Amino acid sequence: MSNHTAAGETTGPAGSGVQSVDRAVSVLEILAQRGEAGVSEVAAEIDVHKSTAFRLLGALEARGLVEQATERGKYRLGFGIVRLAGAVTGRLDITQQGRPVCERLAEEFGETVNIAVLQEHYAVNLCQVRGPGAVGTHNWVGQLTPPYATSSGKILLAHLSEEARSAVLAGSGLQKLTPNTLTARTKLDRDLARTRERGYAITLEELEIGLHAMAAPIRSRDGEVIAALSASGPAYRFTEARMHELAPTLVSGAQEISSRMGHLG
């Protein structure tokens, strides 16, 4: 094996260390892909001697990152991987993961984009990005909004169980905020069913006169709807037709955030 890099520089001990790390990561990727592999298979895959592969597997096994499978000679990923993954997922903050998507959509739509979650019987905005053409300066971050009157809230309500949804709505009071607010349960339930079917929600001056909004679901690793990505703007410009036209882009953005949160669907 050559002791020189492509640039012709001698790697030395430090370079050898980097090479070992590279090989160890390759071993983990092989096991992730195959499920199980023996020393010979690993050695052949990363093009090293069997003794080198054995040492690599031994070092990884000592750290709990790989373990020997039931069949002697075969190795698989160990539970140490779960420990490391847990440390990463604990930092996967939805605002941090979603902000780049919010910024891109706010620029593309020219409107205000938010991420909201459900807290008790409110939809709470965690993140906001205003597009270049956004009208008004209202900051929705931290605002507690009635879920039945907001597009984000409708997304969050639509994916609750019937029992949980009734409890949230009972707590929220279903007050008529504008003439367009849906306060009758039959009408609201129909609207939420339509939201589930098409994959996004819209509100037409239901929270404030002159304000339209649409939202799409953000899912966790296990597919649970944990947040909503919304875009809102003035009714005269952010029309119902325009929202339906932009909906696939918003849904795609929400799916991108879901992927960043570990959702594979």
mmCIF file of C-alpha atoms in Angstrom:
data_model
loop_
_atom_site.group_PDB
_atom_site.id
_atom_site.type_symbol
_atom_site.label_atom_id
_atom_site.label_comp_id
_atom_site.label_asym_id
_atom_site.label_seq_id
_atom_site.Cartn_x
_atom_site.Cartn_y
_atom_site.Cartn_z
ATOM 1 C CA MET A 1 0.000 0.000 0.000
ATOM 2 C CA SER A 2 1.398 3.388 -1.004
ATOM 3 C CA ASN A 3 2.485 5.799 1.717
ATOM 4 C CA HIS A 4 1.823 8.864 -0.462
ATOM 5 C CA THR A 5 -1.236 10.947 -1.168
ATOM 6 C CA ALA A 6 -2.399 11.865 -4.657
ATOM 7 C CA ALA A 7 -0.550 15.164 -4.232
ATOM 8 C CA GLY A 8 2.677 13.284 -3.561
ATOM 9 C CA GLU A 9 2.920 14.208 0.120
ATOM 10 C CA THR A 10 3.971 11.538 2.609
ATOM 11 C CA THR A 11 1.088 10.755 4.937
ATOM 12 C CA GLY A 12 3.191 9.634 7.911
ATOM 13 C CA PRO A 13 1.664 8.489 11.194
ATOM 14 C CA ALA A 14 -1.037 11.177 11.152
ATOM 15 C CA GLY A 15 -2.061 10.164 7.632
ATOM 16 C CA SER A 16 -2.178 6.519 8.698
ATOM 17 C CA GLY A 17 -4.557 7.498 11.485
ATOM 18 C CA VAL A 18 -6.852 9.259 9.040
ATOM 19 C CA GLN A 19 -6.707 6.202 6.774
ATOM 20 C CA SER A 20 -7.705 3.954 9.686
ATOM 21 C CA VAL A 21 -10.676 6.194 10.482
ATOM 22 C CA ASP A 22 -11.700 6.159 6.841
ATOM 23 C CA ARG A 23 -11.508 2.368 6.751
ATOM 24 C CA ALA A 24 -13.439 2.029 10.021
ATOM 25 C CA VAL A 25 -16.250 4.210 8.669
ATOM 26 C CA SER A 26 -16.254 2.123 5.482
ATOM 27 C CA VAL A 27 -16.657 -1.025 7.614
ATOM 28 C CA LEU A 28 -19.676 0.527 9.377
ATOM 29 C CA GLU A 29 -21.215 1.483 6.032
ATOM 30 C CA ILE A 30 -20.698 -2.060 4.691
ATOM 31 C CA LEU A 31 -22.418 -3.576 7.727
ATOM 32 C CA ALA A 32 -25.244 -1.015 7.477
ATOM 33 C CA GLN A 33 -25.777 -1.990 3.854
ATOM 34 C CA ARG A 34 -25.401 -5.774 4.163
ATOM 35 C CA GLY A 35 -26.753 -6.357 7.638
ATOM 36 C CA GLU A 36 -24.017 -8.900 8.387
ATOM 37 C CA ALA A 37 -20.571 -9.604 6.950
ATOM 38 C CA GLY A 38 -17.573 -11.773 7.763
ATOM 39 C CA VAL A 39 -13.939 -10.696 8.049
ATOM 40 C CA SER A 40 -13.143 -11.939 4.531
ATOM 41 C CA GLU A 41 -16.048 -10.028 2.990
ATOM 42 C CA VAL A 42 -15.057 -6.828 4.793
ATOM 43 C CA ALA A 43 -11.393 -7.244 3.799
ATOM 44 C CA ALA A 44 -12.320 -7.742 0.151
ATOM 45 C CA GLU A 45 -14.710 -4.795 0.130
ATOM 46 C CA ILE A 46 -12.214 -2.265 1.501
ATOM 47 C CA ASP A 47 -9.221 -3.938 -0.204
ATOM 48 C CA VAL A 48 -7.112 -4.761 2.863
ATOM 49 C CA HIS A 49 -5.541 -7.903 4.316
ATOM 50 C CA LYS A 50 -7.784 -10.062 6.489
ATOM 51 C CA SER A 51 -5.629 -9.289 9.538
ATOM 52 C CA THR A 52 -6.234 -5.549 9.038
ATOM 53 C CA ALA A 53 -9.992 -6.097 8.702
ATOM 54 C CA PHE A 54 -9.923 -8.247 11.835
ATOM 55 C CA ARG A 55 -8.162 -5.481 13.803
ATOM 56 C CA LEU A 56 -10.623 -2.869 12.567
ATOM 57 C CA LEU A 57 -13.610 -5.011 13.529
ATOM 58 C CA GLY A 58 -12.011 -5.731 16.911
ATOM 59 C CA ALA A 59 -11.529 -2.030 17.640
ATOM 60 C CA LEU A 60 -15.114 -1.248 16.633
ATOM 61 C CA GLU A 61 -16.387 -4.173 18.687
ATOM 62 C CA ALA A 62 -14.515 -2.911 21.763
ATOM 63 C CA ARG A 63 -16.418 0.394 21.447
ATOM 64 C CA GLY A 64 -19.759 -1.393 21.001
ATOM 65 C CA LEU A 65 -20.165 -0.122 17.447
ATOM 66 C CA VAL A 66 -20.164 -3.635 15.982
ATOM 67 C CA GLU A 67 -20.952 -7.005 17.510
ATOM 68 C CA GLN A 68 -20.559 -10.608 16.470
ATOM 69 C CA ALA A 69 -23.738 -12.079 15.097
ATOM 70 C CA THR A 70 -25.067 -15.468 16.196
ATOM 71 C CA GLU A 71 -23.292 -17.177 13.343
ATOM 72 C CA ARG A 72 -19.618 -17.246 14.274
ATOM 73 C CA GLY A 73 -17.410 -15.079 12.109
ATOM 74 C CA LYS A 74 -20.162 -12.703 11.074
ATOM 75 C CA TYR A 75 -20.363 -9.125 12.340
ATOM 76 C CA ARG A 76 -23.226 -6.626 12.449
ATOM 77 C CA LEU A 77 -23.762 -3.092 13.768
ATOM 78 C CA GLY A 78 -23.907 -2.890 17.557
ATOM 79 C CA PHE A 79 -26.057 -0.858 19.923
ATOM 80 C CA GLY A 80 -23.260 1.679 20.342
ATOM 81 C CA ILE A 81 -24.519 3.072 17.025
ATOM 82 C CA VAL A 82 -27.893 3.767 18.644
ATOM 83 C CA ARG A 83 -26.171 5.671 21.459
ATOM 84 C CA LEU A 84 -24.350 7.877 18.947
ATOM 85 C CA ALA A 85 -27.478 8.358 16.838
ATOM 86 C CA GLY A 86 -29.421 9.354 19.953
ATOM 87 C CA ALA A 87 -26.914 12.116 20.652
ATOM 88 C CA VAL A 88 -27.486 13.471 17.133
ATOM 89 C CA THR A 89 -31.285 13.213 17.097
ATOM 90 C CA GLY A 90 -31.394 15.003 20.442
ATOM 91 C CA ARG A 91 -29.923 18.030 18.685
ATOM 92 C CA LEU A 92 -32.181 17.870 15.675
ATOM 93 C CA ASP A 93 -34.071 20.992 16.588
ATOM 94 C CA ILE A 94 -36.977 21.547 14.238
ATOM 95 C CA THR A 95 -36.341 25.293 13.975
ATOM 96 C CA GLN A 96 -32.709 24.730 13.078
ATOM 97 C CA GLN A 97 -33.566 22.035 10.554
ATOM 98 C CA GLY A 98 -36.437 24.014 9.065
ATOM 99 C CA ARG A 99 -34.954 27.498 8.779
ATOM 100 C CA PRO A 100 -33.103 26.937 5.453
ATOM 101 C CA VAL A 101 -36.343 25.690 3.881
ATOM 102 C CA CYS A 102 -38.307 28.621 5.352
ATOM 103 C CA GLU A 103 -35.771 31.083 3.941
ATOM 104 C CA ARG A 104 -35.914 29.512 0.489
ATOM 105 C CA LEU A 105 -39.722 29.430 0.361
ATOM 106 C CA ALA A 106 -40.089 32.965 1.743
ATOM 107 C CA GLU A 107 -37.810 34.173 -1.054
ATOM 108 C CA GLU A 108 -39.649 32.137 -3.692
ATOM 109 C CA PHE A 109 -43.185 33.022 -2.539
ATOM 110 C CA GLY A 110 -42.402 36.581 -1.486
ATOM 111 C CA GLU A 111 -44.520 35.985 1.630
ATOM 112 C CA THR A 112 -44.085 35.125 5.313
ATOM 113 C CA VAL A 113 -43.233 31.507 6.150
ATOM 114 C CA ASN A 114 -43.628 29.985 9.620
ATOM 115 C CA ILE A 115 -43.167 26.701 11.477
ATOM 116 C CA ALA A 116 -45.693 25.967 14.234
ATOM 117 C CA VAL A 117 -46.365 23.176 16.729
ATOM 118 C CA LEU A 118 -49.330 22.295 18.904
ATOM 119 C CA GLN A 119 -49.108 23.271 22.574
ATOM 120 C CA GLU A 120 -52.144 22.379 24.675
ATOM 121 C CA HIS A 121 -55.006 24.008 22.716
ATOM 122 C CA TYR A 122 -52.894 26.497 20.764
ATOM 123 C CA ALA A 123 -50.784 26.467 17.623
ATOM 124 C CA VAL A 124 -47.471 28.090 18.581
ATOM 125 C CA ASN A 125 -45.127 29.626 16.017
ATOM 126 C CA LEU A 126 -41.463 28.689 16.511
ATOM 127 C CA CYS A 127 -39.811 30.195 13.466
ATOM 128 C CA GLN A 128 -40.607 32.966 11.000
ATOM 129 C CA VAL A 129 -38.984 34.215 7.810
ATOM 130 C CA ARG A 130 -40.421 37.168 5.919
ATOM 131 C CA GLY A 131 -40.151 37.219 2.142
ATOM 132 C CA PRO A 132 -38.963 40.269 0.202
ATOM 133 C CA GLY A 133 -42.496 41.267 -0.688
ATOM 134 C CA ALA A 134 -44.111 40.474 2.676
ATOM 135 C CA VAL A 135 -46.733 42.977 3.757
ATOM 136 C CA GLY A 136 -46.801 44.094 7.400
ATOM 137 C CA THR A 137 -44.273 43.515 10.149
ATOM 138 C CA HIS A 138 -46.211 41.233 12.496
ATOM 139 C CA ASN A 139 -43.930 38.816 14.349
ATOM 140 C CA TRP A 140 -45.761 35.521 14.882
ATOM 141 C CA VAL A 141 -42.914 33.814 16.782
ATOM 142 C CA GLY A 142 -44.110 32.728 20.210
ATOM 143 C CA GLN A 143 -47.687 33.710 19.405
ATOM 144 C CA LEU A 144 -50.415 31.372 20.680
ATOM 145 C CA THR A 145 -53.008 31.115 17.915
ATOM 146 C CA PRO A 146 -56.332 29.243 17.847
ATOM 147 C CA PRO A 147 -55.693 26.087 15.810
ATOM 148 C CA TYR A 148 -59.131 25.975 14.163
ATOM 149 C CA ALA A 149 -58.557 29.426 12.579
ATOM 150 C CA THR A 150 -54.997 28.965 11.265
ATOM 151 C CA SER A 151 -53.639 26.829 8.451
ATOM 152 C CA SER A 152 -50.909 25.397 10.718
ATOM 153 C CA GLY A 153 -53.482 24.625 13.381
ATOM 154 C CA LYS A 154 -55.704 22.846 10.881
ATOM 155 C CA ILE A 155 -52.808 20.621 9.813
ATOM 156 C CA LEU A 156 -52.044 19.774 13.446
ATOM 157 C CA LEU A 157 -55.725 19.165 14.272
ATOM 158 C CA ALA A 158 -56.313 17.075 11.143
ATOM 159 C CA HIS A 159 -53.720 14.513 12.198
ATOM 160 C CA LEU A 160 -54.846 14.088 15.806
ATOM 161 C CA SER A 161 -57.049 11.230 16.956
ATOM 162 C CA GLU A 162 -60.748 12.115 17.193
ATOM 163 C CA GLU A 163 -60.521 12.125 20.993
ATOM 164 C CA ALA A 164 -57.430 14.361 21.116
ATOM 165 C CA ARG A 165 -58.906 16.738 18.522
ATOM 166 C CA SER A 166 -62.126 17.130 20.526
ATOM 167 C CA ALA A 167 -60.132 17.883 23.675
ATOM 168 C CA VAL A 168 -58.071 20.578 21.912
ATOM 169 C CA LEU A 169 -61.155 22.189 20.375
ATOM 170 C CA ALA A 170 -62.999 22.129 23.707
ATOM 171 C CA GLY A 171 -60.069 23.951 25.274
ATOM 172 C CA SER A 172 -59.803 26.489 22.469
ATOM 173 C CA GLY A 173 -63.447 27.541 22.704
ATOM 174 C CA LEU A 174 -64.192 27.813 18.940
ATOM 175 C CA GLN A 175 -64.777 31.572 18.965
ATOM 176 C CA LYS A 176 -65.859 33.443 15.849
ATOM 177 C CA LEU A 177 -62.807 35.633 15.089
ATOM 178 C CA THR A 178 -64.042 36.771 11.667
ATOM 179 C CA PRO A 179 -67.204 36.061 9.658
ATOM 180 C CA ASN A 180 -65.196 33.305 7.896
ATOM 181 C CA THR A 181 -64.018 31.421 11.014
ATOM 182 C CA LEU A 182 -65.234 27.818 11.030
ATOM 183 C CA THR A 183 -66.808 27.314 14.462
ATOM 184 C CA ALA A 184 -69.398 24.630 13.692
ATOM 185 C CA ARG A 185 -67.845 21.208 14.315
ATOM 186 C CA THR A 186 -69.496 19.647 11.253
ATOM 187 C CA LYS A 187 -68.039 22.279 8.897
ATOM 188 C CA LEU A 188 -64.648 22.190 10.612
ATOM 189 C CA ASP A 189 -64.512 18.375 10.532
ATOM 190 C CA ARG A 190 -65.283 18.420 6.791
ATOM 191 C CA ASP A 191 -62.517 20.979 6.254
ATOM 192 C CA LEU A 192 -60.029 18.868 8.256
ATOM 193 C CA ALA A 193 -60.969 15.739 6.285
ATOM 194 C CA ARG A 194 -60.310 17.670 3.054
ATOM 195 C CA THR A 195 -56.988 18.820 4.529
ATOM 196 C CA ARG A 196 -55.919 15.214 5.173
ATOM 197 C CA GLU A 197 -56.971 14.127 1.677
ATOM 198 C CA ARG A 198 -55.109 16.788 -0.279
ATOM 199 C CA GLY A 199 -52.103 17.013 2.074
ATOM 200 C CA TYR A 200 -52.311 20.715 2.915
ATOM 201 C CA ALA A 201 -54.604 23.197 4.662
ATOM 202 C CA ILE A 202 -55.779 26.662 3.701
ATOM 203 C CA THR A 203 -57.463 29.480 5.634
ATOM 204 C CA LEU A 204 -59.337 32.301 3.920
ATOM 205 C CA GLU A 205 -59.564 35.310 6.263
ATOM 206 C CA GLU A 206 -60.439 32.991 9.157
ATOM 207 C CA LEU A 207 -57.992 34.445 11.717
ATOM 208 C CA GLU A 208 -57.862 38.030 10.448
ATOM 209 C CA ILE A 209 -59.711 39.868 7.719
ATOM 210 C CA GLY A 210 -57.362 40.301 4.755
ATOM 211 C CA LEU A 211 -55.063 37.383 5.704
ATOM 212 C CA HIS A 212 -54.811 34.102 3.797
ATOM 213 C CA ALA A 213 -52.567 31.161 4.685
ATOM 214 C CA MET A 214 -51.721 27.600 3.756
ATOM 215 C CA ALA A 215 -49.797 24.884 5.608
ATOM 216 C CA ALA A 216 -48.345 21.398 5.134
ATOM 217 C CA PRO A 217 -47.373 18.698 7.663
ATOM 218 C CA ILE A 218 -43.872 18.086 9.034
ATOM 219 C CA ARG A 219 -43.379 14.510 10.239
ATOM 220 C CA SER A 220 -41.045 12.886 12.733
ATOM 221 C CA ARG A 221 -38.934 9.804 12.109
ATOM 222 C CA ASP A 222 -41.899 7.527 12.914
ATOM 223 C CA GLY A 223 -44.286 9.436 10.641
ATOM 224 C CA GLU A 224 -46.138 11.372 13.337
ATOM 225 C CA VAL A 225 -47.127 14.937 12.379
ATOM 226 C CA ILE A 226 -45.104 17.067 14.816
ATOM 227 C CA ALA A 227 -45.288 20.510 13.212
ATOM 228 C CA ALA A 228 -46.665 22.511 10.314
ATOM 229 C CA LEU A 229 -44.938 24.629 7.694
ATOM 230 C CA SER A 230 -47.081 27.580 6.627
ATOM 231 C CA ALA A 231 -47.025 30.513 4.245
ATOM 232 C CA SER A 232 -49.273 33.528 4.714
ATOM 233 C CA GLY A 233 -49.943 36.750 2.896
ATOM 234 C CA PRO A 234 -52.517 39.423 2.050
ATOM 235 C CA ALA A 235 -55.738 38.078 0.579
ATOM 236 C CA TYR A 236 -55.610 40.426 -2.425
ATOM 237 C CA ARG A 237 -52.287 38.913 -3.527
ATOM 238 C CA PHE A 238 -52.034 35.522 -1.816
ATOM 239 C CA THR A 239 -55.287 34.374 -3.387
ATOM 240 C CA GLU A 240 -56.910 30.958 -3.026
ATOM 241 C CA ALA A 241 -55.901 30.114 -6.604
ATOM 242 C CA ARG A 242 -52.284 31.114 -5.960
ATOM 243 C CA MET A 243 -52.156 29.046 -2.774
ATOM 244 C CA HIS A 244 -53.363 25.936 -4.588
ATOM 245 C CA GLU A 245 -50.777 26.626 -7.281
ATOM 246 C CA LEU A 246 -47.952 26.926 -4.725
ATOM 247 C CA ALA A 247 -49.155 24.059 -2.507
ATOM 248 C CA PRO A 248 -46.972 21.339 -4.125
ATOM 249 C CA THR A 249 -43.880 23.481 -3.443
ATOM 250 C CA LEU A 250 -44.917 24.001 0.194
ATOM 251 C CA VAL A 251 -45.655 20.284 0.650
ATOM 252 C CA SER A 252 -42.259 19.448 -0.842
ATOM 253 C CA GLY A 253 -40.596 21.892 1.584
ATOM 254 C CA ALA A 254 -42.380 20.272 4.538
ATOM 255 C CA GLN A 255 -41.243 16.848 3.313
ATOM 256 C CA GLU A 256 -37.669 18.126 3.124
ATOM 257 C CA ILE A 257 -37.827 19.261 6.762
ATOM 258 C CA SER A 258 -39.370 15.891 7.679
ATOM 259 C CA SER A 259 -36.397 14.156 6.046
ATOM 260 C CA ARG A 260 -34.034 16.350 8.067
ATOM 261 C CA MET A 261 -35.910 15.206 11.172
ATOM 262 C CA GLY A 262 -35.260 11.569 10.223
ATOM 263 C CA HIS A 263 -38.506 10.717 8.419
ATOM 264 C CA LEU A 264 -37.855 8.225 5.611
ATOM 265 C CA GLY A 265 -41.262 8.281 3.949
#
